[in-house]
PDB file of C-alpha atoms in Angstrom:
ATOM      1  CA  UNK A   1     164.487  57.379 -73.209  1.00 40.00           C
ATOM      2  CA  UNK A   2     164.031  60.074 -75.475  1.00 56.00           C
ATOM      3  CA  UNK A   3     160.618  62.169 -75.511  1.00 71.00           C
ATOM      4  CA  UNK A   4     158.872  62.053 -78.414  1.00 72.00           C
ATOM      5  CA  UNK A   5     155.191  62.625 -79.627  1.00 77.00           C
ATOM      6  CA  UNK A   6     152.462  60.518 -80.245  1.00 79.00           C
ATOM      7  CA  UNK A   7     154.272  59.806 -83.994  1.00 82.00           C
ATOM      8  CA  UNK A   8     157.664  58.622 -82.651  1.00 85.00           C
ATOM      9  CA  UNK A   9     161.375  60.155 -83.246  1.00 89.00           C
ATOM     10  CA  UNK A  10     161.577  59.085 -86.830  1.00 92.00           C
ATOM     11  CA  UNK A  11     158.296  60.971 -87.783  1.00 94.00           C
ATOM     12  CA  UNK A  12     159.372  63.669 -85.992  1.00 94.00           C
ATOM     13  CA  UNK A  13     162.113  64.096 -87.390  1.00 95.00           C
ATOM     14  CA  UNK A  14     160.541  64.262 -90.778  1.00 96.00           C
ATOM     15  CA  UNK A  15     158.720  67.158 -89.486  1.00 97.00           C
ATOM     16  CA  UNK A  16     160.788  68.864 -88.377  1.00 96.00           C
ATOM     17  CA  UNK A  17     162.986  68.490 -91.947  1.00 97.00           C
ATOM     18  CA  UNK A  18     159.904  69.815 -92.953  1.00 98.00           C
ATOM     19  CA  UNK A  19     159.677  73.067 -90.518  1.00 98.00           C
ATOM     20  CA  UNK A  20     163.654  73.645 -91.684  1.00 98.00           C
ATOM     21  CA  UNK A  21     162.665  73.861 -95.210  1.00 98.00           C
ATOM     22  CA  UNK A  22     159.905  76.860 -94.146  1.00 98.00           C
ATOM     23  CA  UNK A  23     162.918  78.333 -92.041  1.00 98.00           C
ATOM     24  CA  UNK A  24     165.529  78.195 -95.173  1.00 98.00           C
ATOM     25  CA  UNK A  25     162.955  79.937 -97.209  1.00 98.00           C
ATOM     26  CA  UNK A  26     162.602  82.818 -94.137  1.00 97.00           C
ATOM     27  CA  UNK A  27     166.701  82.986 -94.151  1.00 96.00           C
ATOM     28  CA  UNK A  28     166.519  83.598 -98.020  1.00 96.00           C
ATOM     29  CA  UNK A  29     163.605  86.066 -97.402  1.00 96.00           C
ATOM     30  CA  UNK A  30     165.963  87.879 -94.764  1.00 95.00           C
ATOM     31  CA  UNK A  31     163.863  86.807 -92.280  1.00 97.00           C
ATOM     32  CA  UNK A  32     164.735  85.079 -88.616  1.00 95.00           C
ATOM     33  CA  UNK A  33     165.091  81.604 -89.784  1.00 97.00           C
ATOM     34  CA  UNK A  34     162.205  80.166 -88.105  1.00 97.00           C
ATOM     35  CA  UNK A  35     160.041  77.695 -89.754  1.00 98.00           C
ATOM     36  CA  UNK A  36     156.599  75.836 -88.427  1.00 98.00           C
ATOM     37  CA  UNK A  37     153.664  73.423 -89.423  1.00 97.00           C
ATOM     38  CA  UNK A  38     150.558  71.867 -87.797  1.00 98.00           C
ATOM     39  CA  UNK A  39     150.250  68.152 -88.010  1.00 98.00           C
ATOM     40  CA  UNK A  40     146.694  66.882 -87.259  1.00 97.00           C
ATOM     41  CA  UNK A  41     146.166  63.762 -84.504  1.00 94.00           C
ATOM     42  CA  UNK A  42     146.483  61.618 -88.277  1.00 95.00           C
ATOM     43  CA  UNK A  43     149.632  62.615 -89.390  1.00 96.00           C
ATOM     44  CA  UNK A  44     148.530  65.131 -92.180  1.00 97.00           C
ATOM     45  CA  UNK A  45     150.179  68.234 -92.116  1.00 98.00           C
ATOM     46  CA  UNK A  46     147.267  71.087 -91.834  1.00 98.00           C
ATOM     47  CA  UNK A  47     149.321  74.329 -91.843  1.00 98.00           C
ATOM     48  CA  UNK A  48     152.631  76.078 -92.273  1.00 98.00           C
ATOM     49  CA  UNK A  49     154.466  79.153 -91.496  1.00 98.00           C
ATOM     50  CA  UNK A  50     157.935  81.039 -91.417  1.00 98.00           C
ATOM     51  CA  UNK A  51     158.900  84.231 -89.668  1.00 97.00           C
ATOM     52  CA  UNK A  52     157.910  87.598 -91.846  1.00 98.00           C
ATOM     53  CA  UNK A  53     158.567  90.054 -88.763  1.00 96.00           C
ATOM     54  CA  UNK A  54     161.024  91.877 -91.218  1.00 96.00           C
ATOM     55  CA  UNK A  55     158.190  92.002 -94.122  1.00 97.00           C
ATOM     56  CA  UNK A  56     155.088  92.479 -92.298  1.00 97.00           C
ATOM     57  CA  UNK A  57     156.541  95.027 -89.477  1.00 97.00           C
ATOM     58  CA  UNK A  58     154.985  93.293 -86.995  1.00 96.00           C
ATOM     59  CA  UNK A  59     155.927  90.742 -84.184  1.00 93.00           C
ATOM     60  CA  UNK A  60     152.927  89.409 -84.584  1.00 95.00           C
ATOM     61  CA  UNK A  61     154.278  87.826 -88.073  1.00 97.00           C
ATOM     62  CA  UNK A  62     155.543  84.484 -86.264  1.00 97.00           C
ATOM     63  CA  UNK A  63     156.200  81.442 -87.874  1.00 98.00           C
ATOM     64  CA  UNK A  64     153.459  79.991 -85.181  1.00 98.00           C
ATOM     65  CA  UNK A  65     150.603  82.052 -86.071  1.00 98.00           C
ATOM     66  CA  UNK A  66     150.893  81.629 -89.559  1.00 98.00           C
ATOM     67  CA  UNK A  67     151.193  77.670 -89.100  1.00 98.00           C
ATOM     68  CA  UNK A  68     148.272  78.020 -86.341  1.00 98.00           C
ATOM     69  CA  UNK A  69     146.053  80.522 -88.840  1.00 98.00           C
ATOM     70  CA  UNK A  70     147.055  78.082 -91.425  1.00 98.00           C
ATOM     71  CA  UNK A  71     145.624  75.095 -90.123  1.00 98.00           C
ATOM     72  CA  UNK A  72     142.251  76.496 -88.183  1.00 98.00           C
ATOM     73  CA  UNK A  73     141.173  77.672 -92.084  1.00 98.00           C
ATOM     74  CA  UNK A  74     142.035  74.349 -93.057  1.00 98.00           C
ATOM     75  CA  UNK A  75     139.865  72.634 -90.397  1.00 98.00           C
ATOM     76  CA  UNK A  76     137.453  75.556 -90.581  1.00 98.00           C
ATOM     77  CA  UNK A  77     138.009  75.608 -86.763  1.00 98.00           C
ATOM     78  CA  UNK A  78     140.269  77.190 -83.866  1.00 97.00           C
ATOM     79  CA  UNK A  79     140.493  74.422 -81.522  1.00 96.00           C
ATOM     80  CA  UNK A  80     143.322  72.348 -82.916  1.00 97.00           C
ATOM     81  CA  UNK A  81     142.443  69.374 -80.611  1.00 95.00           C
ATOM     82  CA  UNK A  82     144.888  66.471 -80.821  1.00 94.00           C
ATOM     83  CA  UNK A  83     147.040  68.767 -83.282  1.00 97.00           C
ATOM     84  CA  UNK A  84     150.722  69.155 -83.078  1.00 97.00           C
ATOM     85  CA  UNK A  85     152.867  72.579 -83.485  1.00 97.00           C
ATOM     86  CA  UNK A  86     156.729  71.569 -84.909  1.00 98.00           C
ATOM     87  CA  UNK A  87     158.694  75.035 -84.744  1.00 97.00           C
ATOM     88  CA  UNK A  88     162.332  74.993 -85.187  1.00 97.00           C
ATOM     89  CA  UNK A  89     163.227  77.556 -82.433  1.00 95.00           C
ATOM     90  CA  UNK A  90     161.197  77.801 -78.798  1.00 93.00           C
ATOM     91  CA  UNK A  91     158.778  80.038 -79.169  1.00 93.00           C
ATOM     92  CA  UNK A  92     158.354  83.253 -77.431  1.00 91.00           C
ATOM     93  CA  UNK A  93     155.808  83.612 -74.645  1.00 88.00           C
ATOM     94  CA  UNK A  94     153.181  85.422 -77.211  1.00 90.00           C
ATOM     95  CA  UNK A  95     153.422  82.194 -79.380  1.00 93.00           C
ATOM     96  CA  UNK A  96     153.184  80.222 -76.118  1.00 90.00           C
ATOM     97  CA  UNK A  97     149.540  81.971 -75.360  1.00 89.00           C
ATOM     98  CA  UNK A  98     148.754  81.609 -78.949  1.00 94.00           C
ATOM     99  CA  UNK A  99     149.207  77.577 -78.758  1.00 94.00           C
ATOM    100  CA  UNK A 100     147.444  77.441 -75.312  1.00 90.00           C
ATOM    101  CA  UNK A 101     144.572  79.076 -76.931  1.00 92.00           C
ATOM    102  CA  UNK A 102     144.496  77.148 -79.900  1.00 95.00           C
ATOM    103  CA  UNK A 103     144.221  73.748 -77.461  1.00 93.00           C
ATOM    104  CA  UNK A 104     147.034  72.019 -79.284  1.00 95.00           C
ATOM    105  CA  UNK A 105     148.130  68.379 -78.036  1.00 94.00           C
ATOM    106  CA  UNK A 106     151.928  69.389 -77.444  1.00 92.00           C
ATOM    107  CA  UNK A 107     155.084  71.407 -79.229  1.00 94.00           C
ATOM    108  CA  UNK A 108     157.913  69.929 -80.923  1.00 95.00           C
ATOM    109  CA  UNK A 109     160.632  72.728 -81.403  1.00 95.00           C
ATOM    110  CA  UNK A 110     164.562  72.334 -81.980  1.00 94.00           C
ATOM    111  CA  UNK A 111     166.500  75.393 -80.669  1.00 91.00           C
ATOM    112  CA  UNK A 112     166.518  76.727 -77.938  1.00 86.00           C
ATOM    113  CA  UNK A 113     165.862  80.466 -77.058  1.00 80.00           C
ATOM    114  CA  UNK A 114     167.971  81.812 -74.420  1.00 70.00           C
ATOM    115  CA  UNK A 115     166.290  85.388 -74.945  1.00 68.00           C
ATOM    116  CA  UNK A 116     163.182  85.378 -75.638  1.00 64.00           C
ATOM    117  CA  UNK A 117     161.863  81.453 -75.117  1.00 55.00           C
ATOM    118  CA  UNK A 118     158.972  80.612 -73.314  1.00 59.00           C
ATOM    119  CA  UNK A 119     160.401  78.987 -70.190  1.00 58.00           C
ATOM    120  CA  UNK A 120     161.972  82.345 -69.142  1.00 48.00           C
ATOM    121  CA  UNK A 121     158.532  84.015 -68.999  1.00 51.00           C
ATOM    122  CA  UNK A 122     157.477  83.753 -64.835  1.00 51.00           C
ATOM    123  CA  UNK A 123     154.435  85.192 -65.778  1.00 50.00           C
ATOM    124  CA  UNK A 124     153.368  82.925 -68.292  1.00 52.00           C
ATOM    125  CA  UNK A 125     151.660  80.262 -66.390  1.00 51.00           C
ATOM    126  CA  UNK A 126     150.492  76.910 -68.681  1.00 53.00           C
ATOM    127  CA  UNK A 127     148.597  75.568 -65.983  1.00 55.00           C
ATOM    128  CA  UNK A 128     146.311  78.941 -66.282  1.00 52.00           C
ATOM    129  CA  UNK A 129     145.034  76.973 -68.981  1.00 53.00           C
ATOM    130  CA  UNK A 130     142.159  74.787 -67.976  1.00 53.00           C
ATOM    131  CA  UNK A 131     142.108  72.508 -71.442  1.00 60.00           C
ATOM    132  CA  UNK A 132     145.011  70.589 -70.666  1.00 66.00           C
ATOM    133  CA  UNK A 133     149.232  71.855 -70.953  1.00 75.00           C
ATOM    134  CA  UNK A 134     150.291  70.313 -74.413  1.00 79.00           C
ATOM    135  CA  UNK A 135     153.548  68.280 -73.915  1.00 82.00           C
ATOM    136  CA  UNK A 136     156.574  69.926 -74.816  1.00 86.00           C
ATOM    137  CA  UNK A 137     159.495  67.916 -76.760  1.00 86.00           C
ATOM    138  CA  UNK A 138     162.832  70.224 -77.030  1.00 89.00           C
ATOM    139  CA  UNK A 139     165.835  68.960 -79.351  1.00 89.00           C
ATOM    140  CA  UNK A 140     164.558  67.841 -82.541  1.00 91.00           C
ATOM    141  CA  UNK A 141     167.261  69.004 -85.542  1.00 93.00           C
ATOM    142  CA  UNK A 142     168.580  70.709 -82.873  1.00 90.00           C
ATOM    143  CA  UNK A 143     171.913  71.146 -84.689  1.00 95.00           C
ATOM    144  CA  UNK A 144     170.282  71.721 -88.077  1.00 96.00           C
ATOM    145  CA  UNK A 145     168.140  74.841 -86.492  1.00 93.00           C
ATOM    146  CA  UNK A 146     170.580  75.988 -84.289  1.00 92.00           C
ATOM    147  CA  UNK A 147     173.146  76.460 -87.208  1.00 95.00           C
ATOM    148  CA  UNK A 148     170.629  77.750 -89.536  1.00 94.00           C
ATOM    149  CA  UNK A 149     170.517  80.969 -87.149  1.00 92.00           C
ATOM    150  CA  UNK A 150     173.771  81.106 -86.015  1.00 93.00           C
ATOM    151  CA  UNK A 151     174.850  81.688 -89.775  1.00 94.00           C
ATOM    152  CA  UNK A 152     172.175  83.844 -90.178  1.00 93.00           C
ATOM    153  CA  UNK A 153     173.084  86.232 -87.281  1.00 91.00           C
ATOM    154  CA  UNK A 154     176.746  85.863 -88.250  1.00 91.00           C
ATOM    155  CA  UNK A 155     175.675  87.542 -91.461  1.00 91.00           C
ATOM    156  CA  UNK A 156     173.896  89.843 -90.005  1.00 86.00           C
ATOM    157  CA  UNK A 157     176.405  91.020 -87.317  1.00 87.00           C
ATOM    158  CA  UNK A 158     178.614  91.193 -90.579  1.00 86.00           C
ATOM    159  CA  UNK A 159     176.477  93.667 -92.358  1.00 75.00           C
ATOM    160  CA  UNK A 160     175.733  91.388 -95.383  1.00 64.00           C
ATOM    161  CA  UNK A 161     173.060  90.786 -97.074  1.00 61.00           C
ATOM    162  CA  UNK A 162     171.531  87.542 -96.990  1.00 59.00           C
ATOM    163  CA  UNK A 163     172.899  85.394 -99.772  1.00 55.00           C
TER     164      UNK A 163
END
C-alpha cells in the first residue's frame, strides 16, 4: 500500500499540483524550481512558498521557510501542530531542522535530492526532537517535479536564460 497522509493520495495529489504551480513560478523567476505550502490538520492551505535563493542571496530563501513563515503569521503561532509541509523536492537538512522546530505532523515532497536531501545528513538526528518525528511521504508528482528541474538545469548547463 502506498503511504499517504492523513488526507489520502487523491488530496495529496492536489497539493502537491498546488506546490508545482509555486515551483513553475520559481523556474520563470530563474529560481530552483521548488515550490511548497502548509495545509492545516482541516485541509485549508495556511501558507506558501517557492525558492528565491537567486533573488534574496541567501540560502536561507527556501521554498520551506517561506511556506512555514507563511503559515505561523497566518495562525499567529509557530507550532504548526497537526499541519502538513508539501514541497516538491526533499528538503535539505536546514529545512529539515526548520520543520522539526515548527512541530509539523509529517512532509509530503516529490523529488528526490541526491545532493543535498535530508536523509544524507548523519548528523541530523529526527529523533533529537522530543515533540514527535512528522511522517515522511516521498513520491508524490514525482515525475512532474523531477522534470520540472531537470529542464531547468538543462537550461542552465546550456547557458540560457530561463524562458
Amino acid at each position: 500500500m502506498e503511504k499517504t497522509t492523513i488526507f489520502g493520495i487523491e488530496r495529496d495529489n492536489a497539493y502537491m499540483r498546488e506546490a508545482l504551480k509555486l515551483a513553475e513560478r520559481a523556474f520563470r523567476a530563474n529560481e530552483v524550481p521548488v515550490g511548497s505550502l502548509i495545509v492545516d490538520s482541516e485541509g485549508v492551505i495556511i501558507g506558501r512558498g517557492m525558492n528565491k535563493v537567486e533573488a534574496r542571496h541567501s540560502q536561507a530563501a527556501h521554498a520551506e521557510c517561506f511556506a512555514i513563515q507563511a503559515a505561523g503569521k497566518k495562525i499567529r503561532d509557530w507550532r504548526l501542530d497537526g499541519c502538513w509541509l508539501y514541497v516538491t523536492l526533499e528538503p535539505c537538512s536546514m529545512c529539515m531542522s526548520l520543520i522539526l522546530l515548527s512541530r509539523l505532523a509529517g512532509v509530503v515532497f516529490g523529488a528526490s535530492s541526491p545532493l543535498f536531501g535530508f536523509h544524507l545528513d548523519n548528523a541530523l538526528s529526527i529523533e533529537l526532537y522530543k515533540k514527535g518525528t512528522p511522517l515522511i511521504v516521498k513520491g508524490v508528482c514525482q515525475e512532474q517535479s523531477s522534470t520540472l528541474l531537470k529542464r531547468f538545469f538543462q537550461i542552465k548547463r546550456n547557458h540560457k536564460e530561463v524562458e
